[in-house]
Amino acid sequence: MLGISARLQVLSSLIAFTLVGSALSIKALDAPKADASKPGMPNDPKALKTYQNAIDWLKAGNRAEAIESFRKAAKQDGHCTECLRQAYSLATSTGQFKEAEEIAREWLSIAVTVPDRAAAHYRIAIALQQQGINDKKEKCFDESCDEFNSALQLEPKLTTIHYAMGVSLAHMHRDDAARAEFSAFLASDTVTSNVHERAQRYIDRVDLARARMAPPFSVTTLDGQHISLDSLAGKVVLIDFWATWCGPCREALPHIRDIAHRFQEQPLVVISISLDKDEDKWKAFVAKDQMTWLQYRDGSFNGPIARSFGVTAIPATFTIDADGVLEDQHVGDANIEGKLKKLVASAGELAKRKTAAPALEQRPADAPIAAKAPGGSN
């Protein structure tokens, strides 16, 4: 049986599905060749052949046929966890969360160990949660909480589940219960520290857990700054995915540079995230073209940040408001200055309200109170 630390590692990797919400990458995993010696692979010759067919479909870009073949191989073999892993990953990454739920239930039916059963319940819960978000069905959130609780009963030390369940409770407008789960996560989690700032923000403002939040990330930029998306709260963020080998990206570069310079004295941060594999070539290009704003290299379309934002083509830009809500996504050299001006103006108003709030609270009890405004390289 896996030790506690190994179990935590298994489930902490699964939390990514919750953190990125509906912005899951549709970039297919690099499919290995069928190899019966690999743990979890099919042993039945017929199932192994079907598994190879699934890989061929995946390489051909036909994800629907690949999912069907992976599921068929799992049924033929009877205990092929790798078949189900591939099928579940493809289903979630292409937004087919109902099918993902079915696959996770099939996985639960063959799970033997406690960690495997807990992970299966977690996968079911995530698929239900995403159905609730996409289809606005409270029943799905309710059922996801049942599955989260089942996972916690099996593995109480899998603290990341508290965070995920908090998201479902927030969508059900059970705000106090959601805060309790986010607090439980912060009090006990030592595995996914990159999510702690986001959890604290959800405690302070549960409504953000119901919003289309940009995926949280933490990086060390080329100039040595350690930043996280949540540390930039209060500022508008423009994320530009690009690469030196991308012609349209190079053509769009003057536009990004102009935005970075034009808004440099305002509450807006520009981050360019390169998908270059060659670190030296990337660094040389950045220096030569005087890209003085924040720079980070994610390495490929399969880089963790590119995948969390679902980037499948570049150049791709994402605008994020001062609360961390994902506002817009553009592929190509889009004209976004108008949108940025509005978001920056809103960020300025938000900052003014926060600055004015303490002064209002310090007024004498009998004084009239004005109405408050609503509220690096890899």
XYZ file of C-alpha atoms in Angstrom:
378
model
C 0.000 0.000 0.000
C 1.186 3.515 -0.740
C 2.499 5.618 2.136
C 0.804 8.846 3.175
C 3.231 11.056 1.246
C 2.705 9.044 -1.928
C -1.065 9.203 -1.522
C -0.901 12.962 -1.110
C 1.141 13.214 -4.278
C -1.417 11.187 -6.238
C -4.360 13.366 -5.271
C -2.500 16.678 -5.304
C -1.878 16.130 -9.006
C -5.599 15.666 -9.507
C -6.409 19.023 -7.895
C -5.281 20.689 -11.122
C -8.650 19.844 -12.657
C -10.377 21.972 -10.025
C -7.884 24.800 -10.123
C -8.129 25.417 -13.832
C -11.902 25.082 -13.967
C -13.309 24.948 -17.472
C -10.094 26.283 -19.008
C -8.574 22.821 -19.309
C -6.028 22.261 -22.009
C -7.186 20.249 -25.007
C -3.602 19.445 -25.907
C -3.509 15.623 -25.929
C -0.994 13.850 -23.768
C 1.909 12.300 -25.588
C 0.596 8.793 -26.032
C 3.038 5.984 -25.283
C 3.236 2.888 -27.396
C 1.242 -0.060 -26.095
C 3.467 -1.938 -23.674
C 1.957 -4.710 -21.566
C 4.894 -4.549 -19.150
C 3.962 -1.062 -17.968
C 1.930 -0.993 -14.707
C -1.786 -0.592 -15.369
C -1.511 -1.547 -19.042
C -3.763 -4.240 -20.530
C -2.502 -7.812 -20.326
C -5.200 -9.323 -22.508
C -3.871 -9.542 -26.122
C -7.166 -8.376 -27.584
C -7.322 -5.439 -25.180
C -3.698 -4.560 -25.935
C -4.533 -4.372 -29.643
C -7.541 -2.156 -28.943
C -5.343 0.065 -26.762
C -2.902 0.470 -29.645
C -5.830 1.385 -31.896
C -6.745 4.087 -29.378
C -3.232 5.488 -29.515
C -3.386 5.521 -33.299
C -6.668 7.450 -33.158
C -5.080 9.885 -30.720
C -2.097 10.467 -32.992
C -4.523 11.064 -35.861
C -6.271 13.750 -33.796
C -9.563 11.856 -33.427
C -10.097 12.151 -29.695
C -13.669 10.796 -29.723
C -12.573 7.517 -31.327
C -9.557 7.395 -29.001
C -11.769 7.707 -25.913
C -14.114 5.003 -27.183
C -11.208 2.638 -27.915
C -9.542 3.259 -24.544
C -12.825 2.452 -22.794
C -13.319 -0.643 -24.945
C -9.817 -1.853 -24.085
C -10.551 -1.370 -20.390
C -13.662 -3.537 -20.635
C -11.848 -6.217 -22.624
C -9.033 -6.376 -20.092
C -11.052 -5.930 -16.925
C -8.381 -4.083 -14.943
C -6.577 -1.688 -17.301
C -6.183 1.482 -15.231
C -3.987 3.065 -17.914
C -6.843 2.688 -20.415
C -9.166 4.533 -18.056
C -6.559 7.167 -17.219
C -6.124 8.002 -20.892
C -9.888 8.038 -21.482
C -10.597 10.237 -18.453
C -7.811 12.662 -19.341
C -9.075 13.042 -22.893
C -12.700 13.416 -21.806
C -11.940 16.154 -19.278
C -9.509 17.980 -21.556
C -12.156 18.179 -24.291
C -14.959 19.246 -21.951
C -16.879 15.952 -22.058
C -17.495 15.867 -18.335
C -20.533 13.587 -18.393
C -18.463 10.947 -20.149
C -15.605 11.646 -17.742
C -17.979 10.887 -14.861
C -18.943 7.563 -16.468
C -15.279 6.666 -16.978
C -14.434 7.533 -13.368
C -17.287 5.303 -12.149
C -15.903 2.469 -14.264
C -12.548 3.136 -12.624
C -14.125 2.993 -9.166
C -15.627 -0.412 -9.960
C -12.157 -1.951 -10.422
C -10.329 0.040 -7.710
C -8.993 -2.221 -4.959
C -6.726 -0.172 -2.695
C -7.920 2.659 -0.480
C -5.864 5.311 -2.364
C -7.256 4.107 -5.696
C -10.830 4.209 -4.431
C -10.315 7.684 -2.960
C -8.838 8.900 -6.254
C -11.791 7.438 -8.190
C -14.302 9.236 -5.964
C -12.313 12.435 -6.456
C -12.388 12.065 -10.241
C -16.142 11.514 -10.164
C -16.530 14.617 -8.000
C -14.487 16.797 -10.348
C -16.456 15.623 -13.383
C -19.736 16.380 -11.575
C -18.453 19.772 -10.467
C -17.548 20.730 -14.023
C -20.966 19.607 -15.230
C -22.483 21.873 -12.615
C -20.343 24.809 -13.740
C -21.021 24.276 -17.436
C -24.715 23.382 -17.198
C -25.537 25.434 -14.077
C -27.043 22.397 -12.329
C -27.028 22.586 -8.533
C -27.735 18.859 -8.346
C -24.305 18.187 -9.849
C -22.611 20.321 -7.187
C -24.543 18.516 -4.472
C -23.548 15.119 -5.827
C -19.941 16.253 -6.190
C -19.857 17.071 -2.464
C -21.028 13.524 -1.697
C -18.153 12.170 -3.762
C -15.634 14.550 -2.166
C -16.796 13.390 1.264
C -16.435 9.744 0.207
C -12.851 10.463 -0.849
C -12.120 12.227 2.447
C -13.569 9.366 4.489
C -11.184 7.002 2.740
C -8.169 9.318 2.907
C -8.646 12.094 5.533
C -5.151 13.456 4.944
C -5.889 14.350 1.324
C -6.381 17.973 2.280
C -6.646 19.327 -1.256
C -10.138 17.844 -1.394
C -11.258 20.543 1.061
C -10.361 23.188 -1.512
C -12.257 21.418 -4.287
C -15.323 20.877 -2.116
C -15.249 24.535 -1.133
C -15.653 25.447 -4.807
C -18.762 23.253 -5.132
C -20.266 24.654 -1.916
C -19.624 28.208 -3.128
C -21.518 27.492 -6.343
C -24.420 26.260 -4.204
C -24.256 29.612 -2.309
C -23.455 27.794 0.928
C -20.891 30.458 1.652
C -20.180 29.697 5.326
C -19.640 26.022 4.548
C -17.407 26.963 1.616
C -15.284 29.230 3.841
C -14.963 26.395 6.345
C -13.599 24.072 3.653
C -11.140 26.661 2.319
C -10.009 27.299 5.905
C -9.594 23.563 6.533
C -7.465 23.364 3.403
C -5.196 26.217 4.498
C -4.890 24.857 8.031
C -3.664 21.438 6.965
C -2.279 21.512 3.416
C 1.462 21.265 2.857
C 1.397 19.888 -0.700
C -0.152 22.552 -2.955
C 1.205 25.792 -1.510
C 0.818 27.536 -4.880
C -2.951 27.526 -4.275
C -2.875 29.007 -0.765
C -3.198 32.625 -1.894
C -6.210 31.719 -4.017
C -7.860 29.882 -1.101
C -7.373 32.900 1.176
C -8.949 35.150 -1.445
C -11.931 32.793 -1.625
C -12.296 33.002 2.155
C -12.305 36.793 1.951
C -14.641 36.836 -1.052
C -16.515 33.602 -1.625
C -18.191 35.076 -4.703
C -14.866 34.769 -6.529
C -15.084 30.984 -6.213
C -18.196 31.201 -8.389
C -16.480 33.341 -11.023
C -14.532 32.232 -14.074
C -11.200 32.703 -12.352
C -7.944 32.472 -14.261
C -5.876 29.405 -13.330
C -3.498 30.138 -10.447
C 0.217 29.868 -11.109
C 3.510 30.864 -9.553
C 6.713 31.512 -11.514
C 10.152 33.071 -11.278
C 10.550 35.419 -14.221
C 13.663 35.918 -16.317
C 14.731 38.924 -14.220
C 14.450 36.904 -10.986
C 11.087 38.130 -9.726
C 8.930 35.531 -8.017
C 5.294 36.273 -8.808
C 1.996 34.485 -8.545
C -1.230 35.405 -10.268
C -2.952 35.934 -6.928
C -0.163 38.231 -5.714
C -1.164 40.532 -8.582
C -4.694 40.980 -7.213
C -5.803 44.559 -7.742
C -4.022 44.789 -11.075
C -5.129 43.909 -14.575
C -2.978 41.157 -16.075
C -2.298 40.553 -19.751
C -0.734 37.162 -20.475
C 0.820 36.674 -23.898
C 1.750 33.137 -25.002
C 4.321 33.170 -27.783
C 7.526 31.578 -29.136
C 10.559 32.774 -31.089
C 9.802 30.245 -33.844
C 6.272 31.618 -34.327
C 6.098 34.127 -37.206
C 2.747 35.685 -36.190
C 4.097 36.025 -32.636
C 7.082 38.012 -33.857
C 4.761 40.205 -35.930
C 2.597 40.852 -32.857
C 5.586 41.727 -30.662
C 5.551 45.495 -31.376
C 1.895 45.540 -30.359
C 2.635 43.845 -27.018
C 5.634 46.127 -26.446
C 3.462 49.180 -27.108
C 0.888 47.994 -24.576
C 3.581 47.328 -21.954
C 5.023 50.823 -22.410
C 1.706 52.640 -22.715
C 0.291 51.200 -19.481
C 3.516 51.020 -17.456
C 2.405 53.675 -14.946
C -1.032 52.115 -14.518
C -2.326 49.062 -12.628
C -1.587 46.630 -15.460
C 1.021 43.876 -15.671
C 2.103 42.247 -18.931
C 3.591 38.752 -18.775
C 4.948 37.067 -21.886
C 5.113 33.279 -21.564
C 7.309 31.571 -24.138
C 6.733 28.042 -25.399
C 10.331 27.814 -26.614
C 12.222 24.641 -25.732
C 15.618 26.241 -26.349
C 16.352 28.406 -23.313
C 19.443 30.100 -24.733
C 17.703 31.053 -27.978
C 14.764 32.467 -25.975
C 17.035 34.534 -23.708
C 18.974 35.897 -26.676
C 15.784 36.884 -28.507
C 14.358 38.638 -25.430
C 17.581 40.612 -24.958
C 17.962 41.529 -28.646
C 14.340 42.720 -28.979
C 14.426 44.590 -25.660
C 11.459 42.768 -24.157
C 11.767 44.550 -20.831
C 8.446 43.474 -19.319
C 7.998 40.215 -17.354
C 9.216 37.130 -19.224
C 8.872 33.424 -18.444
C 9.531 30.248 -20.430
C 6.986 27.428 -20.142
C 8.791 25.246 -22.668
C 6.032 23.905 -24.943
C 2.288 23.522 -25.418
C 2.560 20.844 -22.736
C 4.058 23.297 -20.238
C 2.025 23.526 -17.015
C 0.820 27.096 -17.572
C 0.015 26.627 -21.261
C -1.970 23.498 -20.434
C -3.848 25.144 -17.567
C -4.928 27.964 -19.900
C -5.810 25.510 -22.670
C -3.394 27.052 -25.182
C -3.385 25.153 -28.469
C -2.371 27.941 -30.875
C -0.180 31.027 -30.615
C -0.017 33.936 -30.336
C -2.669 33.740 -27.645
C -3.478 36.499 -25.163
C -5.595 36.429 -22.014
C -6.887 39.458 -20.137
C -7.569 39.074 -16.423
C -9.315 41.708 -14.335
C -8.223 43.087 -10.963
C -10.136 40.339 -9.122
C -8.439 37.565 -11.105
C -11.466 36.868 -13.291
C -10.635 35.677 -16.804
C -12.219 38.249 -19.105
C -11.106 37.541 -22.661
C -9.055 35.161 -24.751
C -7.708 36.043 -28.181
C -5.785 34.017 -30.734
C -3.727 36.178 -33.057
C -2.734 39.821 -32.836
C -6.030 41.128 -31.493
C -6.851 44.792 -30.843
C -7.429 44.746 -27.085
C -6.480 48.265 -25.976
C -10.108 49.312 -25.544
C -10.827 46.378 -23.242
C -7.640 46.999 -21.268
C -8.514 50.680 -20.731
C -11.884 49.709 -19.259
C -10.353 47.048 -17.017
C -7.616 49.427 -15.821
C -10.226 52.100 -15.054
C -12.205 49.553 -13.020
C -9.029 48.533 -11.177
C -8.417 52.168 -10.295
C -11.942 52.555 -8.930
C -11.527 49.358 -6.908
C -8.317 50.687 -5.381
C -10.011 53.969 -4.453
C -12.857 52.143 -2.722
C -10.408 50.037 -0.719
C -8.446 53.121 0.288
C -11.597 54.973 1.341
C -13.053 52.071 3.352
C -10.897 52.495 6.521
C -11.674 56.212 6.681
C -15.394 55.473 6.580
C -15.094 52.916 9.354
C -13.358 55.456 11.624
C -16.183 58.025 11.480
C -17.976 58.808 14.781
C -21.007 56.625 15.382
C -23.406 59.569 14.974
C -21.832 60.836 11.763
C -23.614 60.224 8.446
C -22.015 57.488 6.343
C -22.036 57.593 2.577
C -23.390 54.583 0.760
C -20.674 52.069 -0.134
C -20.103 51.054 -3.690
C -21.009 47.445 -4.477
C -18.875 45.276 -4.265
C 12.060 32.251 -15.178
C 12.838 29.494 -17.018
C 11.979 25.865 -16.513
